[in-house]
PDB file of C-alpha atoms in Angstrom:
ATOM      1  CA  UNK A  30     -37.452  45.481 -34.458  1.00  0.00           C
ATOM      2  CA  UNK A  31     -41.008  46.451 -35.643  1.00  0.00           C
ATOM      3  CA  UNK A  32     -42.743  44.727 -38.633  1.00  0.00           C
ATOM      4  CA  UNK A  33     -41.867  46.356 -42.004  1.00  0.00           C
ATOM      5  CA  UNK A  34     -45.245  47.660 -43.294  1.00  0.00           C
ATOM      6  CA  UNK A  35     -46.749  46.956 -46.353  1.00  0.00           C
ATOM      7  CA  UNK A  36     -47.127  50.276 -47.681  1.00  0.00           C
ATOM      8  CA  UNK A  37     -45.321  53.760 -46.328  1.00  0.00           C
ATOM      9  CA  UNK A  38     -45.069  57.132 -47.285  1.00  0.00           C
ATOM     10  CA  UNK A  39     -41.530  58.404 -47.511  1.00  0.00           C
ATOM     11  CA  UNK A  40     -40.318  61.840 -48.004  1.00  0.00           C
ATOM     12  CA  UNK A  41     -37.495  61.979 -50.346  1.00  0.00           C
ATOM     13  CA  UNK A  42     -34.275  63.919 -49.853  1.00  0.00           C
ATOM     14  CA  UNK A  43     -35.340  66.770 -52.291  1.00  0.00           C
ATOM     15  CA  UNK A  44     -38.776  66.975 -50.115  1.00  0.00           C
ATOM     16  CA  UNK A  45     -41.262  65.242 -52.226  1.00  0.00           C
ATOM     17  CA  UNK A  46     -43.558  62.320 -50.563  1.00  0.00           C
ATOM     18  CA  UNK A  47     -43.795  59.028 -52.426  1.00  0.00           C
ATOM     19  CA  UNK A  48     -45.898  56.118 -51.508  1.00  0.00           C
ATOM     20  CA  UNK A  49     -44.003  52.878 -51.381  1.00  0.00           C
ATOM     21  CA  UNK A  50     -44.093  48.817 -50.869  1.00  0.00           C
ATOM     22  CA  UNK A  51     -40.914  48.711 -48.412  1.00  0.00           C
ATOM     23  CA  UNK A  52     -41.420  44.867 -48.738  1.00  0.00           C
ATOM     24  CA  UNK A  53     -40.281  44.985 -52.439  1.00  0.00           C
ATOM     25  CA  UNK A  54     -36.878  45.648 -54.190  1.00  0.00           C
ATOM     26  CA  UNK A  55     -37.528  49.242 -55.215  1.00  0.00           C
ATOM     27  CA  UNK A  56     -39.719  50.259 -52.227  1.00  0.00           C
ATOM     28  CA  UNK A  57     -36.854  48.779 -49.862  1.00  0.00           C
ATOM     29  CA  UNK A  58     -34.332  50.790 -51.144  1.00  0.00           C
ATOM     30  CA  UNK A  59     -36.141  54.103 -50.650  1.00  0.00           C
ATOM     31  CA  UNK A  60     -37.473  53.057 -47.411  1.00  0.00           C
ATOM     32  CA  UNK A  61     -34.038  51.991 -45.815  1.00  0.00           C
ATOM     33  CA  UNK A  62     -31.654  54.131 -47.847  1.00  0.00           C
ATOM     34  CA  UNK A  63     -33.683  57.524 -48.756  1.00  0.00           C
ATOM     35  CA  UNK A  64     -33.501  57.042 -52.592  1.00  0.00           C
ATOM     36  CA  UNK A  65     -33.456  54.625 -55.123  1.00  0.00           C
ATOM     37  CA  UNK A  66     -30.620  54.067 -57.879  1.00  0.00           C
ATOM     38  CA  UNK A  67     -28.927  57.247 -56.635  1.00  0.00           C
ATOM     39  CA  UNK A  68     -26.409  57.476 -60.124  1.00  0.00           C
ATOM     40  CA  UNK A  69     -29.910  57.532 -62.288  1.00  0.00           C
ATOM     41  CA  UNK A  70     -31.311  60.146 -60.054  1.00  0.00           C
ATOM     42  CA  UNK A  71     -28.411  62.344 -60.066  1.00  0.00           C
ATOM     43  CA  UNK A  72     -27.821  61.844 -63.682  1.00  0.00           C
ATOM     44  CA  UNK A  73     -31.375  63.066 -64.427  1.00  0.00           C
ATOM     45  CA  UNK A  74     -31.058  65.928 -62.182  1.00  0.00           C
ATOM     46  CA  UNK A  75     -27.941  66.954 -63.698  1.00  0.00           C
ATOM     47  CA  UNK A  76     -29.290  66.639 -67.218  1.00  0.00           C
ATOM     48  CA  UNK A  77     -32.305  68.462 -66.947  1.00  0.00           C
ATOM     49  CA  UNK A  78     -32.527  72.402 -66.783  1.00  0.00           C
ATOM     50  CA  UNK A  79     -35.319  74.245 -65.155  1.00  0.00           C
ATOM     51  CA  UNK A  80     -38.287  74.797 -67.632  1.00  0.00           C
ATOM     52  CA  UNK A  81     -37.746  71.969 -69.711  1.00  0.00           C
ATOM     53  CA  UNK A  82     -39.919  69.151 -70.528  1.00  0.00           C
ATOM     54  CA  UNK A  83     -39.024  65.669 -69.213  1.00  0.00           C
ATOM     55  CA  UNK A  84     -40.628  62.331 -70.209  1.00  0.00           C
ATOM     56  CA  UNK A  85     -40.311  59.234 -67.563  1.00  0.00           C
ATOM     57  CA  UNK A  86     -41.514  56.069 -69.640  1.00  0.00           C
ATOM     58  CA  UNK A  87     -41.854  53.231 -66.966  1.00  0.00           C
ATOM     59  CA  UNK A  88     -42.198  55.768 -63.919  1.00  0.00           C
ATOM     60  CA  UNK A  89     -43.140  52.826 -61.378  1.00  0.00           C
ATOM     61  CA  UNK A  90     -43.758  54.611 -58.143  1.00  0.00           C
ATOM     62  CA  UNK A  91     -42.645  57.922 -59.348  1.00  0.00           C
ATOM     63  CA  UNK A  92     -39.023  58.664 -57.469  1.00  0.00           C
ATOM     64  CA  UNK A  93     -37.715  59.684 -60.980  1.00  0.00           C
ATOM     65  CA  UNK A  94     -40.554  61.282 -61.810  1.00  0.00           C
ATOM     66  CA  UNK A  95     -40.118  63.588 -58.919  1.00  0.00           C
ATOM     67  CA  UNK A  96     -36.608  64.214 -59.415  1.00  0.00           C
ATOM     68  CA  UNK A  97     -37.557  65.554 -62.928  1.00  0.00           C
ATOM     69  CA  UNK A  98     -40.786  67.636 -61.760  1.00  0.00           C
ATOM     70  CA  UNK A  99     -38.481  69.022 -58.741  1.00  0.00           C
ATOM     71  CA  UNK A 100     -35.520  70.147 -61.553  1.00  0.00           C
ATOM     72  CA  UNK A 101     -38.030  71.166 -64.105  1.00  0.00           C
ATOM     73  CA  UNK A 102     -39.458  73.955 -61.626  1.00  0.00           C
ATOM     74  CA  UNK A 103     -42.682  75.710 -62.030  1.00  0.00           C
ATOM     75  CA  UNK A 104     -42.109  76.540 -65.778  1.00  0.00           C
ATOM     76  CA  UNK A 105     -41.509  73.269 -66.755  1.00  0.00           C
ATOM     77  CA  UNK A 106     -43.351  70.025 -67.826  1.00  0.00           C
ATOM     78  CA  UNK A 107     -42.969  66.538 -67.085  1.00  0.00           C
ATOM     79  CA  UNK A 108     -45.046  63.414 -68.605  1.00  0.00           C
ATOM     80  CA  UNK A 109     -44.868  60.052 -66.721  1.00  0.00           C
ATOM     81  CA  UNK A 110     -45.869  56.731 -68.145  1.00  0.00           C
ATOM     82  CA  UNK A 111     -46.807  53.837 -66.228  1.00  0.00           C
ATOM     83  CA  UNK A 112     -49.447  51.020 -67.119  1.00  0.00           C
ATOM     84  CA  UNK A 113     -49.581  49.315 -64.209  1.00  0.00           C
ATOM     85  CA  UNK A 114     -52.863  50.265 -62.167  1.00  0.00           C
ATOM     86  CA  UNK A 115     -50.916  49.620 -58.380  1.00  0.00           C
ATOM     87  CA  UNK A 116     -48.048  51.563 -59.461  1.00  0.00           C
ATOM     88  CA  UNK A 117     -49.876  54.215 -61.414  1.00  0.00           C
ATOM     89  CA  UNK A 118     -51.801  54.796 -58.066  1.00  0.00           C
ATOM     90  CA  UNK A 119     -48.366  55.701 -56.644  1.00  0.00           C
ATOM     91  CA  UNK A 120     -47.934  58.273 -59.198  1.00  0.00           C
ATOM     92  CA  UNK A 121     -51.552  59.845 -58.774  1.00  0.00           C
ATOM     93  CA  UNK A 122     -50.230  60.092 -54.686  1.00  0.00           C
ATOM     94  CA  UNK A 123     -47.109  61.772 -55.840  1.00  0.00           C
ATOM     95  CA  UNK A 124     -49.224  64.273 -57.886  1.00  0.00           C
ATOM     96  CA  UNK A 125     -52.110  64.941 -55.507  1.00  0.00           C
ATOM     97  CA  UNK A 126     -50.276  64.595 -52.153  1.00  0.00           C
ATOM     98  CA  UNK A 127     -50.572  67.674 -49.799  1.00  0.00           C
ATOM     99  CA  UNK A 128     -46.902  67.568 -48.989  1.00  0.00           C
ATOM    100  CA  UNK A 129     -46.208  67.960 -52.722  1.00  0.00           C
ATOM    101  CA  UNK A 130     -48.126  70.963 -53.598  1.00  0.00           C
ATOM    102  CA  UNK A 131     -45.230  73.363 -53.645  1.00  0.00           C
ATOM    103  CA  UNK A 132     -43.292  74.762 -56.757  1.00  0.00           C
ATOM    104  CA  UNK A 133     -42.389  72.050 -59.238  1.00  0.00           C
ATOM    105  CA  UNK A 134     -43.535  71.110 -62.502  1.00  0.00           C
ATOM    106  CA  UNK A 135     -46.797  69.925 -63.749  1.00  0.00           C
ATOM    107  CA  UNK A 136     -47.238  66.306 -63.822  1.00  0.00           C
ATOM    108  CA  UNK A 137     -49.116  64.716 -66.982  1.00  0.00           C
ATOM    109  CA  UNK A 138     -49.615  61.197 -65.805  1.00  0.00           C
ATOM    110  CA  UNK A 139     -50.526  58.372 -68.407  1.00  0.00           C
ATOM    111  CA  UNK A 140     -52.069  55.115 -67.523  1.00  0.00           C
ATOM    112  CA  UNK A 141     -50.644  53.482 -70.395  1.00  0.00           C
ATOM    113  CA  UNK A 142     -47.522  51.785 -71.782  1.00  0.00           C
ATOM    114  CA  UNK A 143     -45.357  53.467 -74.723  1.00  0.00           C
ATOM    115  CA  UNK A 144     -44.490  51.726 -77.865  1.00  0.00           C
ATOM    116  CA  UNK A 145     -44.600  51.876 -81.647  1.00  0.00           C
ATOM    117  CA  UNK A 146     -48.136  52.025 -82.240  1.00  0.00           C
ATOM    118  CA  UNK A 147     -51.272  52.849 -80.365  1.00  0.00           C
ATOM    119  CA  UNK A 148     -53.448  49.728 -79.183  1.00  0.00           C
ATOM    120  CA  UNK A 149     -53.937  47.146 -76.456  1.00  0.00           C
ATOM    121  CA  UNK A 150     -51.749  44.761 -74.715  1.00  0.00           C
ATOM    122  CA  UNK A 151     -50.825  43.155 -71.757  1.00  0.00           C
ATOM    123  CA  UNK A 152     -48.607  43.743 -69.061  1.00  0.00           C
ATOM    124  CA  UNK A 153     -46.989  40.835 -67.419  1.00  0.00           C
ATOM    125  CA  UNK A 154     -45.695  41.890 -63.748  1.00  0.00           C
ATOM    126  CA  UNK A 155     -43.614  38.582 -63.452  1.00  0.00           C
ATOM    127  CA  UNK A 156     -43.631  35.741 -61.092  1.00  0.00           C
ATOM    128  CA  UNK A 157     -41.766  37.632 -58.385  1.00  0.00           C
ATOM    129  CA  UNK A 158     -43.917  40.587 -58.323  1.00  0.00           C
ATOM    130  CA  UNK A 159     -44.356  40.526 -54.609  1.00  0.00           C
ATOM    131  CA  UNK A 160     -40.382  40.838 -54.186  1.00  0.00           C
ATOM    132  CA  UNK A 161     -39.874  43.138 -57.188  1.00  0.00           C
ATOM    133  CA  UNK A 162     -42.207  45.526 -58.949  1.00  0.00           C
ATOM    134  CA  UNK A 163     -39.966  46.771 -61.332  1.00  0.00           C
ATOM    135  CA  UNK A 164     -39.915  43.724 -63.616  1.00  0.00           C
ATOM    136  CA  UNK A 165     -43.098  44.210 -65.469  1.00  0.00           C
ATOM    137  CA  UNK A 166     -43.079  43.552 -69.129  1.00  0.00           C
ATOM    138  CA  UNK A 167     -45.267  44.006 -72.355  1.00  0.00           C
ATOM    139  CA  UNK A 168     -46.600  41.104 -73.956  1.00  0.00           C
ATOM    140  CA  UNK A 169     -49.224  40.248 -76.706  1.00  0.00           C
ATOM    141  CA  UNK A 170     -50.778  37.525 -74.504  1.00  0.00           C
ATOM    142  CA  UNK A 171     -51.604  36.541 -71.128  1.00  0.00           C
ATOM    143  CA  UNK A 172     -49.742  33.610 -70.945  1.00  0.00           C
ATOM    144  CA  UNK A 173     -49.244  32.960 -67.295  1.00  0.00           C
ATOM    145  CA  UNK A 174     -52.580  34.056 -66.315  1.00  0.00           C
ATOM    146  CA  UNK A 175     -51.319  36.922 -64.202  1.00  0.00           C
ATOM    147  CA  UNK A 176     -50.996  39.727 -66.679  1.00  0.00           C
ATOM    148  CA  UNK A 177     -53.203  42.998 -66.794  1.00  0.00           C
ATOM    149  CA  UNK A 178     -54.780  44.564 -70.118  1.00  0.00           C
ATOM    150  CA  UNK A 179     -53.040  47.761 -70.732  1.00  0.00           C
ATOM    151  CA  UNK A 180     -53.407  50.523 -73.237  1.00  0.00           C
ATOM    152  CA  UNK A 181     -50.465  51.695 -75.454  1.00  0.00           C
ATOM    153  CA  UNK A 182     -49.480  55.012 -76.877  1.00  0.00           C
ATOM    154  CA  UNK A 183     -46.817  56.585 -78.832  1.00  0.00           C
ATOM    155  CA  UNK A 184     -44.873  59.665 -78.118  1.00  0.00           C
ATOM    156  CA  UNK A 185     -45.049  60.909 -81.870  1.00  0.00           C
ATOM    157  CA  UNK A 186     -48.781  60.913 -81.169  1.00  0.00           C
ATOM    158  CA  UNK A 187     -49.060  62.443 -77.968  1.00  0.00           C
ATOM    159  CA  UNK A 188     -46.454  65.207 -78.328  1.00  0.00           C
ATOM    160  CA  UNK A 189     -46.934  68.123 -80.904  1.00  0.00           C
ATOM    161  CA  UNK A 190     -44.471  68.278 -83.611  1.00  0.00           C
ATOM    162  CA  UNK A 191     -42.683  71.236 -81.875  1.00  0.00           C
ATOM    163  CA  UNK A 192     -42.255  69.979 -78.771  1.00  0.00           C
ATOM    164  CA  UNK A 193     -38.614  69.925 -77.556  1.00  0.00           C
ATOM    165  CA  UNK A 194     -37.859  67.551 -74.534  1.00  0.00           C
ATOM    166  CA  UNK A 195     -34.696  68.043 -72.417  1.00  0.00           C
ATOM    167  CA  UNK A 196     -34.506  64.418 -70.904  1.00  0.00           C
ATOM    168  CA  UNK A 197     -36.007  61.428 -71.384  1.00  0.00           C
ATOM    169  CA  UNK A 198     -35.944  58.525 -68.881  1.00  0.00           C
ATOM    170  CA  UNK A 199     -36.524  55.008 -70.386  1.00  0.00           C
ATOM    171  CA  UNK A 200     -36.873  51.751 -68.381  1.00  0.00           C
ATOM    172  CA  UNK A 201     -39.316  49.161 -69.802  1.00  0.00           C
ATOM    173  CA  UNK A 202     -37.948  45.954 -69.471  1.00  0.00           C
ATOM    174  CA  UNK A 203     -36.790  44.753 -73.085  1.00  0.00           C
ATOM    175  CA  UNK A 204     -39.402  47.008 -74.679  1.00  0.00           C
ATOM    176  CA  UNK A 205     -36.898  49.945 -75.541  1.00  0.00           C
ATOM    177  CA  UNK A 206     -36.924  49.501 -79.248  1.00  0.00           C
ATOM    178  CA  UNK A 207     -40.458  49.709 -79.703  1.00  0.00           C
ATOM    179  CA  UNK A 208     -40.722  52.944 -77.601  1.00  0.00           C
ATOM    180  CA  UNK A 209     -37.887  54.526 -79.765  1.00  0.00           C
ATOM    181  CA  UNK A 210     -39.825  53.624 -82.958  1.00  0.00           C
ATOM    182  CA  UNK A 211     -43.094  55.218 -81.626  1.00  0.00           C
ATOM    183  CA  UNK A 212     -40.909  58.356 -81.236  1.00  0.00           C
ATOM    184  CA  UNK A 213     -39.318  58.310 -84.845  1.00  0.00           C
ATOM    185  CA  UNK A 214     -40.619  61.729 -85.738  1.00  0.00           C
ATOM    186  CA  UNK A 215     -39.215  63.315 -82.494  1.00  0.00           C
ATOM    187  CA  UNK A 216     -36.320  61.569 -83.043  1.00  0.00           C
ATOM    188  CA  UNK A 217     -35.666  62.375 -86.748  1.00  0.00           C
ATOM    189  CA  UNK A 218     -35.903  66.117 -85.754  1.00  0.00           C
ATOM    190  CA  UNK A 219     -33.821  65.671 -82.618  1.00  0.00           C
ATOM    191  CA  UNK A 220     -36.576  66.768 -80.618  1.00  0.00           C
ATOM    192  CA  UNK A 221     -35.407  64.877 -77.572  1.00  0.00           C
ATOM    193  CA  UNK A 222     -31.819  65.995 -76.346  1.00  0.00           C
ATOM    194  CA  UNK A 223     -30.811  63.439 -73.813  1.00  0.00           C
ATOM    195  CA  UNK A 224     -31.968  59.833 -73.389  1.00  0.00           C
ATOM    196  CA  UNK A 225     -31.422  57.958 -70.300  1.00  0.00           C
ATOM    197  CA  UNK A 226     -32.353  54.124 -70.345  1.00  0.00           C
ATOM    198  CA  UNK A 227     -31.599  50.678 -68.911  1.00  0.00           C
ATOM    199  CA  UNK A 228     -29.953  48.522 -71.410  1.00  0.00           C
ATOM    200  CA  UNK A 229     -31.150  44.865 -70.857  1.00  0.00           C
ATOM    201  CA  UNK A 230     -29.322  43.764 -73.856  1.00  0.00           C
ATOM    202  CA  UNK A 231     -26.040  41.795 -73.422  1.00  0.00           C
ATOM    203  CA  UNK A 232     -23.055  44.279 -73.506  1.00  0.00           C
ATOM    204  CA  UNK A 233     -20.424  44.028 -76.566  1.00  0.00           C
TER     205      UNK A 233
END
């Protein structure tokens, strides 16, 4: 019976606190149900082993980053990428919140998108940003007048050649192939064991 707040801190089932907007799709699912996209969260938990390195590309507010951080444990490593400044602020909250200063992997946060080359681009949050903050797309121009300028990096640039990644989660609204091309060196030597990604292409 009380109004839904614009911003709230929710404690996830595994103990981490995240900051969400309960008035939009992802935040509402966490606010009302306790977890967003349970099958993906469960899959990430089962695939990653303690002590491994994990990568979250398109981390949004950080729920999946949190799953990876908790499973990787104190000897693990989690790199999270989120170019949108508002959503990146939620990632910083996840890393720095007093409630989250317990045993878990160290978080390395990057306010950047991943692609096939380093450089600059635009991030279009979409016309329905107020209702769904998970639809931002990388573009080459600010065609709609609502995009934000972002920095692009590549996984091959950021990760040493000897890095072994246990799990990489990829959710970038159609920019998947560019991200994979930017990890060509890692892929060539099988440096990433498992990929979990959202496929926006039509199914066969």
